[in-house]
């Protein structure tokens, strides 16, 4: 398996524009997480899904952020409208409740978002 | 005050040195403790996983948890240049994939030749 795949790797946009980040989890994993990483706040959980259903979105900063998981192999995180304070690295991670590594999250390489 | 505190570094050590990385936390409900390693421009990867107080060893790495002091450590013996990365501690109240992890901000480690 190629691991968790995120796109794009880098995104530069202007304030007010819509941004869509994409994630393909590892095949067979039933959990998917979206995290945001900044120097000041570290890694923060935004939302997670189990079997494509959003379970906890309490970390989503505000209504400008939305996430979907239409099927087991694809998820999006959308920011509309984007603001400079949204600049961060956004990570997608997947995990499985089955097998010996059920506590292990597998992270993608992240999307570096810059909002000017 | 953050739930998990971690010195950001950077920490620079010569090859072969013993490295000590630490985190303190304030929430006594945390039971499960992890260390993740993150290379530049990559996502974090799980390095060590421990439950409650005590030590766990895996090769050159030893994770130590002192719940009474709310203090966890990661020791790296015989450090190598390939150990140069950011090390993030993480902790949770429950085990399992669905457990919500609280991360430290990470300590950047540089192992020099």
Coordinates of N, CA and C in Angstrom, one line a residue:
Chain A
X1 N 0.9 -1.2 0.0 CA 0.0 0.0 0.0 C 0.9 1.2 0.0
X2 N 0.4 2.3 -0.7 CA 1.2 3.5 -0.8 C 1.1 4.4 0.4
X3 N 0.3 4.0 1.4 CA 0.2 4.8 2.6 C -1.0 5.8 2.4
X4 N -1.1 6.8 3.3 CA -2.1 7.8 3.2 C -1.6 8.8 2.2
X5 N -2.5 9.2 1.2 CA -2.1 10.1 0.2 C -2.9 11.4 0.3
X6 N -2.2 12.5 0.3 CA -2.8 13.8 0.4 C -2.5 14.6 -0.8
X7 N -3.4 15.4 -1.2 CA -3.2 16.4 -2.3 C -4.0 17.7 -2.0
X8 N -3.4 18.8 -2.5 CA -2.1 19.0 -3.0 C -1.0 19.0 -1.9
X9 N 0.2 18.9 -2.2 CA 1.3 19.0 -1.2 C 1.4 20.5 -0.7
X10 N 1.2 21.4 -1.6 CA 1.3 22.8 -1.3 C 0.1 23.5 -1.9
X11 N -0.4 24.5 -1.1 CA -1.5 25.3 -1.7 C -1.3 26.7 -1.2
X12 N -1.2 27.6 -2.2 CA -1.1 29.1 -1.9 C -2.3 29.7 -2.5
X13 N -3.0 30.5 -1.6 CA -4.3 31.1 -2.1 C -4.4 32.4 -1.4
X14 N -5.4 33.2 -1.9 CA -5.6 34.5 -1.4 C -6.8 34.5 -0.4
X15 N -6.8 35.3 0.5 CA -7.8 35.4 1.5 C -9.2 35.5 0.8
X16 N -10.1 34.8 1.3 CA -11.5 34.8 0.8 C -11.8 33.7 -0.2
X17 N -10.7 33.0 -0.7 CA -10.9 31.9 -1.7 C -11.2 30.6 -1.0
X18 N -11.9 29.8 -1.7 CA -12.2 28.4 -1.2 C -11.0 27.5 -1.4
X19 N -10.7 26.7 -0.4 CA -9.6 25.8 -0.5 C -10.2 24.4 -0.2
X20 N -9.8 23.4 -1.0 CA -10.2 22.0 -0.8 C -9.0 21.1 -0.7
X21 N -8.8 20.4 0.4 CA -7.7 19.5 0.6 C -8.3 18.1 0.5
X22 N -7.5 17.2 0.0 CA -8.0 15.8 -0.3 C -7.1 14.8 0.3
X23 N -7.8 13.7 0.6 CA -7.1 12.6 1.3 C -7.6 11.2 0.9
X24 N -6.7 10.3 0.6 CA -7.0 8.9 0.3 C -6.4 8.1 1.5
X25 N -7.2 7.5 2.3 CA -6.7 6.7 3.4 C -6.1 5.3 2.9
X26 N -5.5 4.6 3.8 CA -5.0 3.3 3.5 C -6.2 2.4 3.4
X27 N -6.2 1.6 2.3 CA -7.3 0.7 2.1 C -7.5 -0.3 3.2
X28 N -8.8 -0.4 3.6 CA -9.2 -1.2 4.7 C -9.2 -0.6 6.1
X29 N -8.7 0.6 6.2 CA -8.8 1.4 7.4 C -10.2 2.0 7.6
X30 N -10.7 1.9 8.8 CA -12.1 2.4 9.0 C -12.2 3.7 9.8
X31 N -11.0 4.2 10.2 CA -11.0 5.5 10.8 C -10.2 6.5 9.9
X32 N -10.7 7.8 9.9 CA -9.9 8.8 9.2 C -10.0 10.1 10.0
X33 N -8.8 10.7 10.2 CA -8.6 11.9 11.0 C -8.1 13.0 10.2
X34 N -8.5 14.2 10.5 CA -7.9 15.4 9.9 C -7.3 16.2 11.1
X35 N -6.0 16.5 11.0 CA -5.3 17.3 11.9 C -4.7 18.6 11.3
X36 N -4.5 19.6 12.1 CA -3.8 20.8 11.7 C -2.6 21.0 12.6
X37 N -1.5 21.4 12.0 CA -0.2 21.6 12.7 C 0.3 23.0 12.5
X38 N 0.5 23.7 13.6 CA 1.2 25.0 13.6 C 2.3 25.0 14.6
X39 N 3.2 25.9 14.5 CA 4.3 26.0 15.4 C 3.8 26.3 16.8
X40 N 2.8 27.2 16.9 CA 2.4 27.6 18.2 C 1.5 26.6 18.9
X41 N 0.6 25.9 18.2 CA -0.4 25.1 18.8 C -0.1 23.6 18.6
X42 N 0.9 23.2 17.8 CA 1.2 21.8 17.5 C 0.1 21.2 16.7
X43 N 0.0 19.9 16.9 CA -1.0 19.1 16.2 C -2.4 19.2 16.9
X44 N -3.4 19.6 16.1 CA -4.7 19.7 16.7 C -5.7 18.8 15.9
X45 N -6.5 18.0 16.6 CA -7.5 17.2 15.8 C -8.7 18.1 15.4
X46 N -9.0 18.1 14.2 CA -10.1 18.9 13.7 C -11.4 18.0 13.7
X47 N -11.3 16.8 13.1 CA -12.5 16.0 12.9 C -12.1 14.6 12.7
X48 N -12.9 13.6 13.0 CA -12.6 12.2 12.6 C -13.9 11.5 12.2
X49 N -13.6 10.5 11.3 CA -14.7 9.7 10.8 C -14.5 8.2 11.2
X50 N -15.6 7.5 11.3 CA -15.5 6.1 11.5 C -16.5 5.5 10.4
X51 N -16.0 4.6 9.6 CA -16.8 4.0 8.5 C -17.6 5.1 7.8
X52 N -16.8 6.2 7.4 CA -17.3 7.3 6.6 C -18.3 8.2 7.3
X53 N -18.6 8.0 8.6 CA -19.5 8.8 9.3 C -18.7 9.8 10.2
X54 N -19.0 11.1 10.2 CA -18.3 12.0 11.1 C -18.7 11.7 12.6
X55 N -17.7 11.5 13.4 CA -18.0 11.1 14.8 C -17.8 12.3 15.8
X56 N -16.7 13.0 15.5 CA -16.4 14.1 16.4 C -15.8 15.3 15.6
X57 N -16.6 16.4 15.5 CA -16.1 17.5 14.8 C -15.8 18.7 15.7
X58 N -15.7 18.4 17.0 CA -15.6 19.5 18.0 C -14.3 20.3 17.8
X59 N -13.3 19.8 17.1 CA -12.1 20.6 16.8 C -12.1 21.5 15.6
X60 N -13.2 21.4 14.9 CA -13.3 22.3 13.7 C -13.5 23.7 14.2
X61 N -12.6 24.6 13.8 CA -12.5 25.9 14.4 C -13.8 26.7 14.2
X62 N -14.4 26.7 13.1 CA -15.6 27.5 12.9 C -16.3 27.0 11.6
X63 N -17.4 27.6 11.3 CA -18.3 27.1 10.2 C -17.6 27.2 8.9
X64 N -16.5 27.9 8.8 CA -15.8 28.1 7.5 C -15.2 26.7 7.1
X65 N -15.1 25.9 8.1 CA -14.4 24.5 7.8 C -15.5 23.5 7.7
X66 N -15.4 22.6 6.7 CA -16.3 21.5 6.6 C -15.5 20.3 6.0
X67 N -15.9 19.1 6.4 CA -15.2 17.9 5.9 C -16.3 16.9 5.5
X68 N -15.9 16.1 4.5 CA -16.8 15.1 4.0 C -16.0 13.8 3.8
X69 N -16.7 12.7 3.8 CA -16.1 11.4 3.5 C -17.2 10.6 2.7
X70 N -17.3 10.8 1.4 CA -18.3 10.2 0.6 C -18.2 8.7 0.4
X71 N -17.0 8.2 0.6 CA -16.8 6.8 0.5 C -15.5 6.4 1.3
X72 N -15.2 5.1 1.4 CA -14.1 4.7 2.3 C -12.7 5.0 1.8
X73 N -12.6 5.5 0.5 CA -11.3 5.8 0.0 C -11.1 7.2 -0.3
X74 N -11.9 8.1 0.2 CA -11.7 9.5 -0.2 C -12.4 10.4 0.9
X75 N -11.6 11.5 1.2 CA -12.2 12.5 2.1 C -11.7 13.9 1.7
X76 N -12.5 14.9 2.0 CA -12.1 16.3 1.7 C -12.2 17.1 2.9
X77 N -11.4 18.1 3.0 CA -11.5 19.2 4.0 C -11.6 20.5 3.3
X78 N -12.6 21.2 3.5 CA -12.9 22.5 2.7 C -12.9 23.7 3.7
X79 N -12.2 24.7 3.2 CA -12.2 26.0 4.0 C -12.8 27.1 3.1
X80 N -13.9 27.7 3.5 CA -14.6 28.7 2.7 C -15.3 29.7 3.5
X81 N -14.9 31.0 3.5 CA -13.7 31.5 2.8 C -12.5 31.4 3.7
X82 N -11.3 31.3 3.0 CA -10.1 31.1 3.8 C -9.6 32.4 4.3
X83 N -8.8 32.3 5.4 CA -8.3 33.5 6.1 C -6.8 33.2 6.3
X84 N -6.0 34.3 6.5 CA -4.5 34.1 6.7 C -4.2 33.2 7.9
X85 N -5.1 33.3 9.0 CA -4.8 32.5 10.2 C -5.1 31.0 10.0
X86 N -5.6 30.6 8.8 CA -5.8 29.2 8.5 C -4.5 28.6 7.9
X87 N -3.5 29.4 7.7 CA -2.2 28.9 7.2 C -1.6 27.9 8.2
X88 N -1.3 26.8 7.7 CA -0.8 25.7 8.6 C -0.5 24.5 7.7
X89 N 0.0 23.4 8.3 CA 0.1 22.1 7.6 C -1.1 21.3 8.1
X90 N -1.8 20.8 7.1 CA -3.0 19.9 7.4 C -2.7 18.5 7.1
X91 N -2.9 17.6 8.1 CA -2.6 16.2 7.9 C -3.8 15.4 8.0
X92 N -3.8 14.4 7.1 CA -4.9 13.4 7.2 C -4.2 12.1 7.7
X93 N -4.9 11.4 8.6 CA -4.4 10.1 9.1 C -5.5 9.1 9.1
X94 N -5.1 7.8 8.9 CA -6.1 6.7 9.0 C -5.6 5.7 9.9
X95 N -6.6 4.9 10.4 CA -6.3 3.8 11.3 C -7.3 2.7 11.3
X96 N -7.0 1.6 11.9 CA -7.9 0.5 11.9 C -8.1 -0.1 13.3
X97 N -9.3 -0.5 13.5 CA -9.6 -1.1 14.8 C -9.3 -2.6 14.8
X98 N -8.9 -3.1 13.7 CA -8.6 -4.5 13.6 C -7.1 -4.7 13.7
X99 N -6.7 -5.9 14.2 CA -5.3 -6.2 14.2 C -4.5 -5.7 15.3
X100 N -3.2 -5.9 15.3 CA -2.3 -5.6 16.4 C -2.0 -4.1 16.5
X101 N -2.2 -3.4 15.4 CA -1.8 -1.9 15.4 C -3.0 -1.0 15.6
X102 N -4.0 -1.5 16.4 CA -5.2 -0.7 16.4 C -5.0 0.7 17.1
X103 N -3.9 0.9 17.8 CA -3.7 2.2 18.4 C -2.8 3.1 17.5
X104 N -2.4 2.6 16.3 CA -1.5 3.3 15.5 C -2.2 4.1 14.4
X105 N -1.9 5.4 14.3 CA -2.3 6.2 13.2 C -1.3 6.3 12.2
X106 N -1.7 6.3 10.9 CA -0.8 6.4 9.8 C -1.1 7.8 9.2
X107 N -0.1 8.6 9.2 CA -0.3 10.0 8.7 C 0.2 10.1 7.2
X108 N -0.5 11.0 6.5 CA 0.0 11.4 5.2 C 1.1 12.4 5.3
X109 N 1.6 12.9 4.2 CA 2.7 13.8 4.2 C 2.3 15.3 4.4
X110 N 1.0 15.5 4.4 CA 0.4 16.8 4.7 C 0.3 17.7 3.6
X111 N -0.6 18.7 3.7 CA -0.7 19.8 2.8 C -0.3 21.1 3.5
X112 N 0.7 21.8 2.9 CA 1.1 23.1 3.4 C 0.3 24.1 2.8
X113 N -0.6 24.8 3.6 CA -1.5 25.8 3.2 C -1.0 27.2 3.6
X114 N -0.9 28.0 2.6 CA -0.6 29.4 2.9 C -1.7 30.3 2.3
X115 N -2.3 31.1 3.2 CA -3.4 32.0 2.8 C -2.8 33.4 2.9
X116 N -2.7 34.1 1.8 CA -2.1 35.4 1.7 C -3.1 36.6 1.9
Chain B
X1 N -3.0 27.6 30.1 CA -1.9 26.6 30.1 C -2.3 25.4 29.3
X2 N -1.3 24.9 28.5 CA -1.6 23.8 27.6 C -1.6 22.5 28.4
X3 N -2.4 21.6 27.9 CA -2.5 20.3 28.6 C -1.2 19.5 28.6
X4 N -0.5 19.7 27.5 CA 0.8 19.0 27.3 C 1.9 20.0 26.9
X5 N 2.9 20.0 27.7 CA 4.0 21.0 27.5 C 5.3 20.2 27.0
X6 N 5.9 20.8 26.0 CA 7.1 20.1 25.4 C 8.1 21.2 25.0
X7 N 9.3 21.1 25.4 CA 10.3 22.1 25.0 C 10.6 22.0 23.5
X8 N 10.5 23.1 22.8 CA 10.6 23.0 21.3 C 12.0 22.8 20.8
X9 N 13.0 23.0 21.7 CA 14.4 22.9 21.2 C 14.7 24.1 20.4
X10 N 15.7 24.0 19.4 CA 16.3 22.7 19.0 C 17.3 22.1 20.0
X11 N 17.4 20.8 19.9 CA 18.4 20.1 20.7 C 19.4 19.6 19.8
X12 N 20.7 19.9 20.0 CA 21.8 19.5 19.1 C 22.7 18.6 19.9
X13 N 23.0 17.4 19.4 CA 23.9 16.5 20.2 C 24.8 15.8 19.2
X14 N 26.0 15.4 19.6 CA 26.9 14.7 18.7 C 26.5 13.2 18.5
X15 N 26.9 12.7 17.4 CA 26.6 11.3 17.2 C 27.1 10.4 18.3
X16 N 26.3 9.4 18.7 CA 26.6 8.5 19.8 C 26.2 9.0 21.2
X17 N 25.7 10.2 21.3 CA 25.2 10.7 22.6 C 23.9 10.0 23.0
X18 N 23.6 10.1 24.3 CA 22.3 9.7 24.8 C 21.4 11.0 24.8
X19 N 20.3 10.8 24.2 CA 19.3 11.9 24.1 C 18.2 11.7 25.1
X20 N 17.8 12.8 25.8 CA 16.6 12.7 26.6 C 15.6 13.8 26.2
X21 N 14.4 13.3 25.9 CA 13.3 14.2 25.4 C 12.2 14.0 26.4
X22 N 11.5 15.1 26.8 CA 10.6 15.1 27.9 C 9.3 15.9 27.5
X23 N 8.2 15.4 28.2 CA 7.0 16.2 28.2 C 6.3 16.2 29.6
X24 N 5.7 17.2 29.9 CA 4.9 17.3 31.1 C 3.4 17.5 30.7
X25 N 2.5 17.0 31.6 CA 1.1 17.2 31.3 C 0.3 17.5 32.5
X26 N -0.9 18.0 32.4 CA -1.6 18.5 33.5 C -2.9 17.6 33.8
X27 N -3.3 16.8 32.8 CA -4.5 16.1 32.9 C -4.2 14.7 33.5
X28 N -4.7 14.4 34.7 CA -4.4 13.1 35.3 C -5.2 12.0 34.7
X29 N -6.1 12.3 33.8 CA -6.9 11.2 33.2 C -6.1 10.5 32.1
X30 N -5.1 11.1 31.6 CA -4.3 10.5 30.6 C -3.7 9.2 31.1
X31 N -3.9 8.1 30.3 CA -3.4 6.8 30.7 C -2.5 6.2 29.6
X32 N -2.6 6.6 28.4 CA -1.8 6.1 27.3 C -0.9 7.1 26.7
X33 N 0.4 6.7 26.5 CA 1.4 7.7 26.2 C 2.2 7.2 25.0
X34 N 2.4 8.1 24.0 CA 3.0 7.8 22.8 C 4.1 8.8 22.4
X35 N 5.0 8.3 21.7 CA 6.0 9.2 21.1 C 6.0 9.0 19.5
X36 N 5.9 10.1 18.8 CA 5.9 10.1 17.4 C 7.1 10.8 16.9
X37 N 7.7 10.3 15.8 CA 8.8 11.0 15.2 C 8.3 11.6 13.8
X38 N 8.8 12.8 13.6 CA 8.3 13.5 12.4 C 9.6 14.0 11.7
X39 N 9.8 13.5 10.5 CA 10.9 14.0 9.6 C 10.4 15.2 8.9
X40 N 11.3 16.1 8.5 CA 11.0 17.3 7.8 C 10.1 17.0 6.6
X41 N 9.0 17.8 6.5 CA 8.1 17.7 5.3 C 7.4 16.3 5.2
X42 N 7.3 15.6 6.4 CA 6.6 14.3 6.4 C 5.6 14.4 7.6
X43 N 4.7 13.4 7.6 CA 3.8 13.2 8.7 C 4.4 12.5 9.8
X44 N 3.8 12.6 11.0 CA 4.4 11.9 12.2 C 4.2 10.4 12.0
X45 N 5.1 9.6 12.6 CA 5.0 8.2 12.6 C 5.2 7.7 14.1
X46 N 4.4 6.7 14.4 CA 4.5 6.2 15.8 C 5.8 5.5 16.1
X47 N 6.4 5.9 17.2 CA 7.7 5.3 17.6 C 7.5 4.4 18.8
X48 N 6.8 4.9 19.8 CA 6.7 4.1 21.1 C 5.3 4.3 21.6
X49 N 4.8 3.3 22.3 CA 3.4 3.3 22.8 C 3.5 2.7 24.2
X50 N 3.1 3.4 25.3 CA 3.1 2.8 26.6 C 1.8 3.1 27.3
X51 N 1.5 2.2 28.3 CA 0.4 2.4 29.1 C 0.8 2.6 30.6
X52 N 0.2 3.6 31.2 CA 0.4 3.9 32.6 C 1.9 4.1 32.9
X53 N 2.3 4.0 34.1 CA 3.6 4.2 34.6 C 4.6 3.1 34.2
X54 N 5.9 3.4 34.1 CA 6.8 2.4 33.9 C 7.7 2.7 32.7
X55 N 8.5 1.7 32.3 CA 9.4 1.8 31.2 C 9.1 0.8 30.1
X56 N 9.4 1.2 28.9 CA 9.3 0.3 27.7 C 10.5 0.5 26.8
X57 N 11.1 -0.6 26.5 CA 12.4 -0.5 25.6 C 12.1 -1.1 24.3
X58 N 12.7 -0.4 23.2 CA 12.6 -1.0 21.9 C 13.9 -0.6 21.2
X59 N 14.8 -1.5 21.1 CA 16.1 -1.2 20.5 C 16.8 -0.1 21.2
X60 N 17.1 1.0 20.5 CA 17.9 2.1 21.1 C 17.0 3.1 21.9
X61 N 15.7 2.8 21.8 CA 14.7 3.7 22.4 C 14.1 3.2 23.7
X62 N 14.0 4.1 24.7 CA 13.3 3.7 25.9 C 12.3 4.8 26.2
X63 N 11.1 4.4 26.5 CA 10.0 5.4 26.9 C 9.8 5.1 28.4
X64 N 9.6 6.2 29.1 CA 9.5 6.2 30.5 C 8.3 7.1 30.9
X65 N 7.4 6.6 31.8 CA 6.2 7.3 32.2 C 6.2 7.4 33.7
X66 N 6.1 8.6 34.3 CA 6.0 8.8 35.7 C 4.6 9.5 35.9
X67 N 3.6 8.8 36.2 CA 2.3 9.4 36.3 C 2.2 10.3 37.6
X68 N 2.9 9.9 38.6 CA 2.8 10.7 39.8 C 3.3 12.1 39.6
X69 N 4.3 12.2 38.7 CA 4.9 13.5 38.4 C 4.3 14.1 37.2
X70 N 3.5 13.4 36.5 CA 2.9 13.8 35.2 C 4.0 14.2 34.2
X71 N 4.9 13.2 34.0 CA 6.1 13.5 33.3 C 6.5 12.2 32.5
X72 N 6.7 12.4 31.2 CA 7.1 11.3 30.4 C 8.4 11.6 29.6
X73 N 9.2 10.6 29.3 CA 10.5 10.8 28.7 C 10.7 9.8 27.6
X74 N 11.5 10.2 26.6 CA 12.0 9.3 25.6 C 13.5 9.4 25.6
X75 N 14.2 8.3 25.8 CA 15.6 8.2 25.7 C 16.1 7.5 24.4
X76 N 17.1 8.1 23.8 CA 17.7 7.5 22.6 C 19.1 7.3 22.9
X77 N 19.5 6.0 22.8 CA 20.9 5.6 23.1 C 21.7 5.6 21.7
X78 N 23.0 5.9 21.8 CA 23.8 5.8 20.6 C 23.1 6.5 19.5
X79 N 22.8 7.8 19.7 CA 22.1 8.6 18.7 C 22.8 8.6 17.3
X80 N 22.1 8.6 16.3 CA 22.6 8.6 14.9 C 22.0 9.8 14.1
X81 N 22.8 10.3 13.1 CA 22.3 11.4 12.3 C 20.9 11.1 11.8
X82 N 20.5 9.9 11.5 CA 19.2 9.5 11.0 C 18.1 9.7 12.1
X83 N 18.5 10.0 13.3 CA 17.5 10.3 14.4 C 17.1 11.7 14.3
X84 N 17.8 12.5 13.5 CA 17.4 14.0 13.4 C 16.0 14.1 12.9
X85 N 15.2 14.7 13.7 CA 13.8 14.8 13.4 C 13.1 15.6 14.6
X86 N 11.8 15.8 14.4 CA 11.0 16.4 15.5 C 10.3 15.3 16.2
X87 N 10.4 15.3 17.5 CA 9.8 14.2 18.3 C 8.6 14.8 19.1
X88 N 7.4 14.2 18.9 CA 6.2 14.7 19.5 C 5.7 13.7 20.5
X89 N 5.4 14.1 21.7 CA 4.7 13.2 22.6 C 3.2 13.4 22.4
X90 N 2.5 12.3 22.7 CA 1.0 12.3 22.6 C 0.5 11.5 23.7
X91 N -0.7 11.8 24.1 CA -1.4 11.0 25.1 C -2.9 11.0 25.0
X92 N -3.5 10.0 25.6 CA -4.9 9.9 25.5 C -5.5 9.3 26.8
X93 N -6.8 9.4 27.0 CA -7.5 8.8 28.1 C -7.8 7.4 27.9
X94 N -8.0 7.0 26.6 CA -8.4 5.7 26.3 C -7.5 5.1 25.2
X95 N -7.6 3.8 25.1 CA -6.8 3.2 24.0 C -7.7 3.0 22.8
X96 N -7.0 2.5 21.7 CA -7.8 2.3 20.5 C -7.7 3.4 19.5
X97 N -8.0 3.1 18.3 CA -7.9 4.0 17.2 C -8.8 5.2 17.4
X98 N -9.9 5.1 18.1 CA -10.8 6.2 18.2 C -10.4 7.1 19.4
X99 N -9.4 6.8 20.1 CA -9.0 7.6 21.3 C -8.5 8.9 20.8
X100 N -8.9 10.0 21.4 CA -8.5 11.4 21.0 C -7.1 11.6 21.6
X101 N -6.2 11.9 20.7 CA -4.8 12.2 21.1 C -4.6 13.7 21.3
X102 N -3.9 14.0 22.4 CA -3.4 15.3 22.7 C -1.9 15.3 22.5
X103 N -1.5 16.2 21.6 CA 0.0 16.2 21.2 C 0.7 17.3 21.9
X104 N 2.0 17.1 22.2 CA 2.9 18.2 22.5 C 3.2 18.9 21.2
X105 N 3.9 20.1 21.3 CA 4.3 20.8 20.1 C 5.5 20.3 19.4
X106 N 6.2 19.4 20.1 CA 7.4 18.7 19.5 C 8.7 19.4 19.9
X107 N 9.7 18.5 19.9 CA 11.1 18.9 20.2 C 11.9 18.6 18.9
X108 N 12.6 19.6 18.4 CA 13.4 19.3 17.2 C 14.8 18.8 17.7
X109 N 15.2 17.7 17.2 CA 16.5 17.1 17.5 C 17.4 17.1 16.3
X110 N 18.7 17.5 16.5 CA 19.7 17.5 15.5 C 20.9 16.7 16.0
X111 N 21.2 15.6 15.3 CA 22.3 14.7 15.7 C 23.4 15.0 14.7
X112 N 24.6 15.5 15.2 CA 25.6 15.9 14.3 C 26.8 14.9 14.2
X113 N 27.4 14.9 13.1 CA 28.6 13.9 12.9 C 29.8 14.3 13.7

